[in-house]
Each structure stands twice: as structure tokens, then as C-alpha cells.
């Protein structure tokens, strides 16, 4: 395995051209450099080489972008457009993502490191589908008429109804693990509901989001409605989260930064939705079909190099089948083809950055120091790029950092349990997070009993990491506030106005 192996997907002429142009940001319909002129380097994590430079936006750029979004919301044509016109623009974004699917998949794989086969089959298709799904809601955002009884005005009659109105200017901040898809999850509903937006892309992976901004322009999103910035968290994300002209912040990222966002937004009580970290339990009962459960549990943690907020990172296996399942998962881990994302046969790519590689390696060291044992994996692959072996840790205890903290890498802890009892449920729920969970079983009664007791926003049964634009996703506990996708996400971007008329 080598970052420059032959057999890599050749970049399309359109992708080469896109990468050869200096990367600017979109403010008020114009592509421009950061006010300071500063840029930062963008890397290919398969070999550490620079693939481009992006604008290092700061407070001044944030201010320009927010003012553009404010003006577009308060005065622009966006709010006068019919719901149908808006829906058609959102639909067209989905169509254009499909039209440029291969370019987007290449950019995503190059910048993030993920296997191109995955970028093609998952990231790009899900992003397009999200816009197509959301487009249909534009014409179905409805209030209701409400019968009033007002006991202190006997005999008086009222006509009362509610209106659902866009919340206003939204600041959105996203992470690097699914750069295009996270942008789609955010932009689909924000545009559908008629809000305007300033989106800050993750510093590690700005490329596909910038291309998506061009696509949105091509689809007819008016100037100022969508503003897209690149830059670092402190200089660019923080002033966005605190900007007084922003009505709402939608953030996806770590729980740690989520708490900073809450503080920044609290000054003027901005509305907030948060999609944060996880340490999700994945439970295999002894009646499970192991032909489904073993590959399922392996892909629950190793998909996307383990850089999934919902990763099944704490595996619980019933005692009777523990050895067999562990053998199977270790074998599956060893069989994963690790390599550069642009190799079409790659199943697992590099971690996204040097920082992330160091972070995950730090967890592996702390696990070893604490007495955890690597059943398989635990080491770096090669000496270029950020490749790590898929790793299965056993002999972990509840106090260990590898067991409690979100590693965000291809590392699972596995522990046995005796019975499906209160103690198993306590152990499964013994985390500050509550994003997702998994159950593998063939017993319907056990599945439903367990599903109702797991304190997590998603329970996958005999499957894992199944996402759909129609299915709400989000966290209990410190995994977040609110839900993405489905009809539920619209609530994040709408205000309810009650209108009461004396007749
Ligand atoms: P992160 O460090 O929290 O960063 C997320 C975003 O916030 C980035 O754009 C980052 O900028 C920005 N940021 C950093 N500090 C900030 C500050 N003080 N104010 C405002 N913005 C700031 O997370 P990450 O490492 O990119 O992503 C991994 C995390 O995301 C994991 O915890 C994962 O579980 C979570 N995640 C959750 C979901 C979900 O749906 N629940 C989905 C995907 C990922 P930079 O570009 O400078 O880093
Ligand atoms: Mg990169």
C-alpha cells in the first residue's frame, strides 16, 4: 500500500481545473478572497501532499457574509418567491449533484481520504437524495386553524391560525467526516424553509462544499441567500456563532466545540440545533444470525475509517457466542483493504489529517497503557499518509478512556455480557452520549424490549449506518439538540406565528 500506487482513479478534467484555480469563498453571490488575503493549505491525507489553498476567513469575512444573508432575507427576492419556485430550485440542486456526481466523488475522496467507491455510492447519492426529498416539503409547510374558547370574553368570536415562517439568517458549521453530505443535510432544509445562510466548511475538507456552492448558484439560488466560508474554528466559526445578526446556529461537530457554540450563542439567545459526538453501543445477542451480525458489527465501526459520529464503537457480545464473534470480527478487520481513497478497490482510506491520526494513535497508546489488548490492529500502516490498521480492543474496563471517549477512528472496544438484563442495559447506556445504537438478534420480542430502553436517537436492528433523507437523525443526552433530516428537521428552521382575529 502506498499513497502513490498505480491504479488510482484519474482525476477528471473538470476536477483538475477546479483544483488549479485559487479557491475563494462565496459572499453575496460573488466569489472572493478573504479580506486579509490569507489562505491555508488543503491536504490529500493519502500522502500528505498539498492539493490546493483555501481562503482563511476571519471576523471581517463573517461580518460581510452575515450582512449579505441578512439583506437577502429582509429585502431580497427569496422571500417573495413562491414555495413551488423555491422547491424547484432545491430539487435542481439534487439533479445537478447527480449530473456532477463523479467530479464530486473524486474531490471528496481526494480531500477527505475516503474510498471513492464509498463516495460514489453513499456520500454523493445521499446528498442528491437529501435535496430531492427536502424539495417536496417546500410546498407542504403549513400552519393550522385553531378553534378558540377564550373563557373571559363570552360571546366573542375569533378566527385564529398559525403560520410557519422561516427563522431568518442561519449560521451553519460542519465537520470534515462527510463534507458534502453534512453540507447537504444543512443546506437542504435551510433553503427549503426559505431561510438565508452562512455556511462554514471544515478546514480539513473545504473542496466539495465549495463545488456545491457553485452548484447551488447554477441551480438558481439568488445572491446573498447562500454564503459559504472556509476557515478555522476560532477565527471563523466562533464569530459566526456569536454574530448578533444571526438568528440561529446549526452546528455539527464535537461535543466539546458544541458546548463553546452554546456559550457563544447564549449572549443574544440564538436558536440552536446541535449534532454532536457519540460512543454508540452495538449489541449482539446469542440468537443473532452471525452471517449478518459479524460483517455488520465490523462495518459499524470501520466504515469511513471509523470517523462516523454514529460508529458502533462499543461492542457488546453475549458470552456464548463471544469467541466466535471476536474471531469473525478480527478476521473481517484483517481482510479490509486499506489504501488511498482514489484506488477503486480500497475499502478503508487514511484518517483525515495528521492531527486526527495523532489523536487516534494517542487513544491506542492510552488503551495499551491501561491494559487493553489489541486482538487485531493497533498499528500505523506505511510511513506516508495517515493509515491505521482496523483495530479491535478487548480486556477493556468501564473506566478506560478508550471505552468512554469518542475515538473517531477505526477502533472498537468489545466486551462480553451474560444476559439481556438490566445490567446490560445500564452498561449500554453508561455514556454521556446518546446518538445511535445497534441490536443484532432474531428474537422480535427481545429486539423491541431492548430498542425501547436504549437511550439513543437511532436504534439499528440487524443493520447499521443506514441513513435516509426521510428518517430523523440526532442525539439524546450530550449528542445534541434537535434532529436532522425527515420532516423533523424543518422545525429547526421555522418559527410558529399565531394570528388571532376578533370577528
Ligand atoms: P469539531 O472540532 O467540533 O469541528 C466542527 C466544526 O466546528 C469545524 O468546522 C470547526 O472548524 C468548527 N469549530 C471549531 N472550533 C470552533 C469554535 N470555537 N467556534 C465555532 N466553530 C468551531 O469536530 P470535527 O473534528 O470537525 O468532527 C468530528 C466530530 O463531529 C465528532 O465528535 C463527531 O461525532 C461529530 N459529528 C457529529 C455528527 C452528528 O450528526 N451528530 C455528524 C458528523 C460528525 P475547523 O475547521 O477549524 O476544525
Ligand atoms: Mg483534506
Coordinates of C-alpha atoms in Angstrom, one line a residue, residues 52-473:
X52 CA -4.8 23.4 -3.0
X53 CA -5.2 26.5 -0.9
X54 CA -8.4 27.9 0.6
X55 CA -9.3 31.3 1.9
X56 CA -8.6 31.8 5.6
X57 CA -11.8 33.7 6.5
X58 CA -12.0 35.7 9.8
X59 CA -14.3 38.0 11.6
X60 CA -14.5 40.6 8.8
X61 CA -15.4 38.0 6.2
X62 CA -18.0 36.5 8.6
X63 CA -19.5 40.0 9.1
X64 CA -19.7 40.6 5.3
X65 CA -21.3 37.2 4.7
X66 CA -23.8 37.6 7.6
X67 CA -24.8 41.1 6.4
X68 CA -25.4 39.7 2.9
X69 CA -27.5 36.9 4.3
X70 CA -29.4 39.4 6.5
X71 CA -30.1 41.7 3.5
X72 CA -31.1 38.8 1.3
X73 CA -33.6 37.6 4.0
X74 CA -35.0 41.0 4.8
X75 CA -35.1 42.6 1.3
X76 CA -34.3 40.1 -1.4
X77 CA -36.4 38.2 -3.8
X78 CA -36.1 34.9 -1.9
X79 CA -39.0 35.6 0.5
X80 CA -41.2 36.8 -2.3
X81 CA -40.7 33.6 -4.3
X82 CA -43.5 31.0 -4.2
X83 CA -42.9 27.8 -2.3
X84 CA -43.1 26.0 -5.6
X85 CA -40.3 28.1 -7.1
X86 CA -38.2 27.6 -4.1
X87 CA -38.8 23.8 -4.1
X88 CA -37.9 23.6 -7.8
X89 CA -34.5 25.3 -7.0
X90 CA -33.8 22.8 -4.2
X91 CA -34.8 19.9 -6.5
X92 CA -32.5 21.2 -9.2
X93 CA -29.6 21.2 -6.7
X94 CA -30.2 17.4 -6.3
X95 CA -30.3 17.0 -10.1
X96 CA -27.0 18.9 -10.6
X97 CA -25.3 16.8 -7.8
X98 CA -26.2 13.7 -9.9
X99 CA -25.0 15.4 -13.1
X100 CA -21.6 16.2 -11.5
X101 CA -21.6 13.1 -9.3
X102 CA -18.2 11.7 -10.5
X103 CA -16.4 15.1 -10.0
X104 CA -17.9 15.4 -6.5
X105 CA -16.9 11.9 -5.6
X106 CA -13.3 12.5 -6.8
X107 CA -13.0 15.7 -4.9
X108 CA -14.4 14.1 -1.8
X109 CA -12.1 11.1 -1.9
X110 CA -9.0 13.3 -2.7
X111 CA -9.7 15.8 0.1
X112 CA -11.1 13.6 2.9
X113 CA -9.4 10.3 2.0
X114 CA -12.5 8.2 1.9
X115 CA -12.7 5.3 -0.6
X116 CA -14.0 6.6 -4.0
X117 CA -16.4 3.6 -4.2
X118 CA -18.0 4.8 -0.9
X119 CA -18.0 8.5 -2.0
X120 CA -19.8 7.5 -5.2
X121 CA -22.3 5.1 -3.7
X122 CA -23.0 6.8 -0.4
X123 CA -21.9 10.4 0.0
X124 CA -22.9 11.8 -3.4
X125 CA -26.1 9.8 -3.8
X126 CA -27.3 10.6 -0.3
X127 CA -26.5 14.3 -0.8
X128 CA -28.6 14.4 -4.0
X129 CA -31.4 12.5 -2.4
X130 CA -31.5 14.8 0.5
X131 CA -32.2 17.8 -1.8
X132 CA -34.8 15.9 -3.7
X133 CA -36.5 14.8 -0.5
X134 CA -36.5 18.3 1.0
X135 CA -37.7 20.0 -2.2
X136 CA -41.1 18.3 -1.8
X137 CA -41.5 19.9 1.7
X138 CA -41.3 23.4 0.3
X139 CA -44.9 23.4 -0.7
X140 CA -46.1 21.5 2.3
X141 CA -45.0 23.7 5.2
X142 CA -48.4 24.6 6.6
X143 CA -49.9 26.2 9.7
X144 CA -53.3 25.3 11.0
X145 CA -56.6 26.9 12.0
X146 CA -57.3 26.7 15.7
X147 CA -60.7 26.9 17.4
X148 CA -60.6 29.4 20.4
X149 CA -62.7 29.3 23.5
X150 CA -61.3 32.4 25.4
X151 CA -63.4 31.9 28.6
X152 CA -63.1 35.6 29.7
X153 CA -64.7 37.0 26.5
X154 CA -68.0 35.2 26.5
X155 CA -69.9 35.5 23.2
X156 CA -66.9 36.9 21.3
X157 CA -65.8 35.1 18.2
X158 CA -62.2 34.8 16.9
X159 CA -60.5 33.4 13.9
X160 CA -57.1 32.1 14.8
X161 CA -54.5 30.4 12.8
X162 CA -50.7 29.7 12.8
X163 CA -48.2 30.5 10.2
X164 CA -44.9 28.7 9.8
X165 CA -42.2 31.2 8.9
X166 CA -38.5 30.9 8.1
X167 CA -36.4 31.6 11.2
X168 CA -34.2 34.1 9.4
X169 CA -30.5 34.2 9.0
X170 CA -28.8 30.8 9.9
X171 CA -25.2 30.2 10.6
X172 CA -24.1 26.7 9.9
X173 CA -20.9 25.0 10.9
X174 CA -19.9 21.5 9.7
X175 CA -17.2 18.8 10.3
X176 CA -14.9 17.0 7.9
X177 CA -16.1 13.4 8.1
X178 CA -18.8 13.6 5.4
X179 CA -18.0 17.1 3.9
X180 CA -20.5 17.1 1.0
X181 CA -23.2 15.2 2.9
X182 CA -23.0 17.3 6.0
X183 CA -23.3 20.4 3.8
X184 CA -26.4 18.8 2.1
X185 CA -28.0 17.9 5.5
X186 CA -27.7 21.5 6.5
X187 CA -28.4 23.4 3.2
X188 CA -31.4 21.2 2.1
X189 CA -33.7 22.2 4.9
X190 CA -32.4 25.8 5.3
X191 CA -33.2 26.6 1.6
X192 CA -36.5 24.6 1.6
X193 CA -37.8 26.7 4.6
X194 CA -36.8 30.0 2.9
X195 CA -34.1 31.0 5.4
X196 CA -30.8 32.5 4.3
X197 CA -27.5 31.1 5.4
X198 CA -23.8 31.5 6.1
X199 CA -22.1 28.0 6.0
X200 CA -18.6 27.5 7.4
X201 CA -17.0 24.4 5.9
X202 CA -14.4 22.3 7.9
X203 CA -10.9 23.5 7.4
X204 CA -9.6 19.9 6.6
X205 CA -12.1 19.4 3.8
X206 CA -13.3 22.5 2.0
X207 CA -13.3 21.3 -1.6
X208 CA -16.6 19.5 -2.2
X209 CA -18.5 22.2 -0.2
X210 CA -17.1 25.0 -2.4
X211 CA -18.1 23.0 -5.5
X212 CA -21.6 22.5 -4.0
X213 CA -21.9 26.3 -3.6
X214 CA -21.2 26.7 -7.3
X215 CA -23.9 24.1 -8.0
X216 CA -26.4 26.0 -5.8
X217 CA -25.7 29.1 -7.8
X218 CA -26.2 27.2 -11.1
X219 CA -29.5 25.9 -9.7
X220 CA -30.7 29.4 -9.2
X221 CA -30.2 30.2 -5.5
X222 CA -30.3 34.0 -5.5
X223 CA -27.3 36.2 -4.5
X224 CA -26.9 36.5 -0.7
X225 CA -29.1 33.6 0.2
X226 CA -26.2 31.2 0.4
X227 CA -22.8 32.4 1.6
X228 CA -20.1 29.8 2.0
X229 CA -16.9 30.4 4.0
X230 CA -13.7 28.5 4.6
X231 CA -11.5 29.0 7.6
X232 CA -10.6 27.7 11.1
X233 CA -12.9 27.2 14.1
X234 CA -11.7 30.0 16.3
X235 CA -11.2 32.9 13.8
X236 CA -14.1 32.0 11.5
X237 CA -16.6 29.7 13.3
X238 CA -16.6 31.5 16.6
X239 CA -17.5 35.0 15.2
X240 CA -20.3 33.3 13.2
X241 CA -21.7 31.6 16.3
X242 CA -21.6 35.0 18.2
X243 CA -22.8 37.3 15.4
X244 CA -25.7 39.5 16.5
X245 CA -27.4 39.5 13.1
X246 CA -27.6 35.7 13.0
X247 CA -31.0 34.3 14.3
X248 CA -30.0 30.6 14.6
X249 CA -26.9 28.4 14.6
X250 CA -26.9 24.8 13.3
X251 CA -23.7 23.0 14.3
X252 CA -22.4 19.6 13.6
X253 CA -19.2 18.6 15.3
X254 CA -17.7 17.5 18.6
X255 CA -19.5 17.8 21.9
X256 CA -16.6 19.9 23.2
X257 CA -17.0 22.5 20.5
X258 CA -20.8 22.2 20.7
X259 CA -20.5 23.5 24.3
X260 CA -18.5 26.5 23.1
X261 CA -21.2 27.2 20.5
X262 CA -23.8 27.2 23.2
X263 CA -21.8 29.8 25.1
X264 CA -21.2 31.9 22.1
X265 CA -24.9 31.8 21.1
X266 CA -26.2 32.5 24.6
X267 CA -25.4 36.2 24.6
X268 CA -28.3 37.0 22.4
X269 CA -30.2 33.7 22.9
X270 CA -29.9 32.5 19.3
X271 CA -31.9 29.4 18.5
X272 CA -29.6 26.4 18.3
X273 CA -29.5 22.9 16.9
X274 CA -26.6 20.6 17.6
X275 CA -25.4 17.3 16.1
X276 CA -22.6 16.1 18.3
X277 CA -20.5 13.1 19.1
X278 CA -21.2 9.6 20.0
X279 CA -20.0 6.4 21.6
X280 CA -22.6 4.1 20.4
X281 CA -23.3 0.6 21.8
X282 CA -23.8 -2.3 19.4
X283 CA -25.3 -5.4 21.0
X284 CA -25.1 -8.9 19.6
X285 CA -27.5 -11.4 21.2
X286 CA -26.8 -15.1 21.1
X287 CA -29.7 -15.8 18.8
X288 CA -28.4 -13.4 16.2
X289 CA -27.7 -14.5 12.6
X290 CA -23.9 -14.3 12.8
X291 CA -23.6 -14.1 9.0
X292 CA -25.3 -10.7 9.3
X293 CA -24.0 -9.7 12.7
X294 CA -20.3 -10.2 12.2
X295 CA -19.9 -8.2 9.0
X296 CA -22.5 -5.8 10.4
X297 CA -20.5 -5.1 13.6
X298 CA -17.3 -4.7 11.6
X299 CA -18.7 -2.2 9.2
X300 CA -20.5 -0.4 12.1
X301 CA -17.0 0.7 13.3
X302 CA -14.7 0.5 10.3
X303 CA -17.0 2.4 7.8
X304 CA -15.5 5.8 6.9
X305 CA -12.3 4.8 8.8
X306 CA -14.4 4.9 12.0
X307 CA -14.8 8.7 11.5
X308 CA -18.6 8.4 12.0
X309 CA -20.5 10.2 14.7
X310 CA -22.8 7.1 14.9
X311 CA -20.0 4.5 14.8
X312 CA -20.7 1.3 16.7
X313 CA -17.6 1.8 18.8
X314 CA -18.7 -0.1 22.0
X315 CA -19.5 -3.7 21.0
X316 CA -21.3 -6.0 23.5
X317 CA -21.4 -9.7 22.6
X318 CA -23.3 -12.4 24.5
X319 CA -21.0 -14.7 26.3
X320 CA -22.0 -17.9 24.5
X321 CA -21.0 -16.5 21.1
X322 CA -18.3 -14.1 22.2
X323 CA -15.3 -16.1 21.0
X324 CA -16.8 -16.9 17.7
X325 CA -17.9 -13.3 17.0
X326 CA -14.5 -12.0 18.1
X327 CA -12.7 -14.4 15.7
X328 CA -15.1 -13.3 12.9
X329 CA -14.6 -9.6 13.5
X330 CA -10.8 -9.9 13.8
X331 CA -10.8 -11.8 10.6
X332 CA -13.1 -9.2 8.9
X333 CA -10.8 -6.4 10.2
X334 CA -7.7 -8.1 8.8
X335 CA -9.4 -8.6 5.5
X336 CA -10.2 -4.9 4.9
X337 CA -8.2 -3.5 2.0
X338 CA -6.7 -0.3 3.3
X339 CA -5.3 2.1 0.7
X340 CA -5.6 5.5 -0.9
X341 CA -9.2 6.6 -1.4
X342 CA -8.7 7.1 -5.1
X343 CA -7.9 3.4 -5.6
X344 CA -11.3 1.9 -6.6
X345 CA -10.6 -1.3 -4.8
X346 CA -9.8 0.5 -1.5
X347 CA -12.3 -0.4 1.4
X348 CA -10.7 1.8 4.0
X349 CA -8.8 5.0 3.4
X350 CA -6.4 7.1 5.6
X351 CA -7.6 9.2 8.6
X352 CA -8.4 12.7 7.5
X353 CA -5.3 14.5 8.9
X354 CA -2.1 14.4 10.8
X355 CA -4.0 15.8 13.8
X356 CA -6.7 13.1 13.7
X357 CA -4.0 10.4 13.2
X358 CA -2.1 11.6 16.3
X359 CA -5.4 11.8 18.2
X360 CA -6.4 8.2 17.4
X361 CA -2.8 7.0 18.0
X362 CA -2.9 8.7 21.4
X363 CA -6.1 6.7 22.3
X364 CA -4.4 3.5 21.2
X365 CA -1.4 4.2 23.4
X366 CA -3.6 5.1 26.4
X367 CA -5.6 1.9 25.9
X368 CA -2.4 -0.1 25.9
X369 CA -1.1 1.7 29.0
X370 CA -4.4 1.0 30.7
X371 CA -4.2 -2.7 30.0
X372 CA -6.5 -3.1 26.9
X373 CA -5.3 -5.7 24.4
X374 CA -5.4 -5.3 20.6
X375 CA -7.0 -8.6 19.3
X376 CA -6.0 -7.2 15.9
X377 CA -4.7 -4.0 14.5
X378 CA -3.3 -1.1 16.6
X379 CA -0.5 0.0 14.3
X380 CA 0.2 2.5 11.6
X381 CA 0.4 1.2 8.0
X382 CA 3.3 2.5 5.9
X383 CA 5.1 5.8 6.6
X384 CA 3.3 8.2 4.4
X385 CA -0.3 9.3 4.7
X386 CA -2.4 8.7 7.8
X387 CA -3.2 5.0 7.5
X388 CA -4.1 3.0 10.6
X389 CA -5.0 -0.7 11.0
X390 CA -8.6 -1.5 11.8
X391 CA -8.4 -2.3 15.5
X392 CA -10.3 -4.5 17.9
X393 CA -9.6 -3.9 21.6
X394 CA -10.5 -6.4 24.2
X395 CA -9.9 -6.6 28.0
X396 CA -11.2 -3.1 28.4
X397 CA -12.9 -1.8 31.6
X398 CA -15.6 0.8 32.0
X399 CA -13.1 3.3 33.5
X400 CA -10.8 3.3 30.5
X401 CA -10.6 6.3 28.2
X402 CA -10.8 4.1 25.1
X403 CA -14.1 2.7 26.4
X404 CA -15.7 6.1 27.5
X405 CA -14.4 8.7 25.0
X406 CA -15.2 9.2 21.3
X407 CA -12.1 8.0 19.4
X408 CA -13.4 8.8 16.0
X409 CA -11.2 6.3 14.3
X410 CA -11.2 2.6 13.3
X411 CA -11.1 1.3 16.9
X412 CA -13.8 -0.8 18.6
X413 CA -13.9 -2.0 22.2
X414 CA -15.5 -5.4 22.7
X415 CA -16.9 -6.8 25.9
X416 CA -18.9 -9.9 26.7
X417 CA -22.2 -10.0 28.7
X418 CA -24.2 -12.8 30.3
X419 CA -27.9 -12.0 29.8
X420 CA -30.1 -9.4 28.3
X421 CA -30.9 -7.9 31.7
X422 CA -30.8 -4.5 33.5
X423 CA -27.1 -4.7 33.8
X424 CA -26.6 -4.9 30.1
X425 CA -28.9 -2.0 29.5
X426 CA -27.1 0.0 32.2
X427 CA -23.8 -0.7 30.5
X428 CA -25.1 0.1 27.1
X429 CA -26.5 3.4 28.3
X430 CA -23.4 4.2 30.5
X431 CA -22.1 7.1 28.3
X432 CA -22.6 10.8 28.2
X433 CA -23.6 10.3 24.5
X434 CA -26.9 9.1 23.0
X435 CA -26.6 9.3 19.3
X436 CA -27.1 5.7 18.0
X437 CA -27.1 2.1 18.9
X438 CA -27.3 -1.4 17.3
X439 CA -29.0 -4.7 18.0
X440 CA -28.4 -8.0 16.3
X441 CA -31.0 -10.6 17.1
X442 CA -33.6 -12.8 15.6
X443 CA -36.0 -12.6 18.5
X444 CA -38.6 -9.9 17.8
X445 CA -39.7 -9.6 21.4
X446 CA -36.1 -9.1 22.7
X447 CA -35.4 -6.6 19.9
X448 CA -38.4 -4.4 20.8
X449 CA -37.8 -4.6 24.5
X450 CA -34.2 -3.6 24.1
X451 CA -35.0 -0.9 21.4
X452 CA -37.3 0.9 23.8
X453 CA -34.7 1.0 26.6
X454 CA -31.6 2.3 24.7
X455 CA -31.2 6.0 25.3
X456 CA -30.2 6.9 21.8
X457 CA -31.7 8.8 18.8
X458 CA -31.4 5.9 16.5
X459 CA -31.6 2.1 17.0
X460 CA -30.5 0.0 14.1
X461 CA -31.6 -3.6 14.1
X462 CA -29.8 -6.3 12.1
X463 CA -28.2 -3.4 10.1
X464 CA -26.0 -0.4 10.9
X465 CA -25.3 3.1 9.5
X466 CA -28.5 3.1 7.4
X467 CA -29.3 6.8 6.6
X468 CA -32.2 8.1 4.7
X469 CA -33.3 11.7 3.9
X470 CA -36.7 10.8 5.4
X471 CA -35.5 9.3 8.7
X472 CA -34.8 11.8 11.5
X473 CA -31.3 11.5 13.0

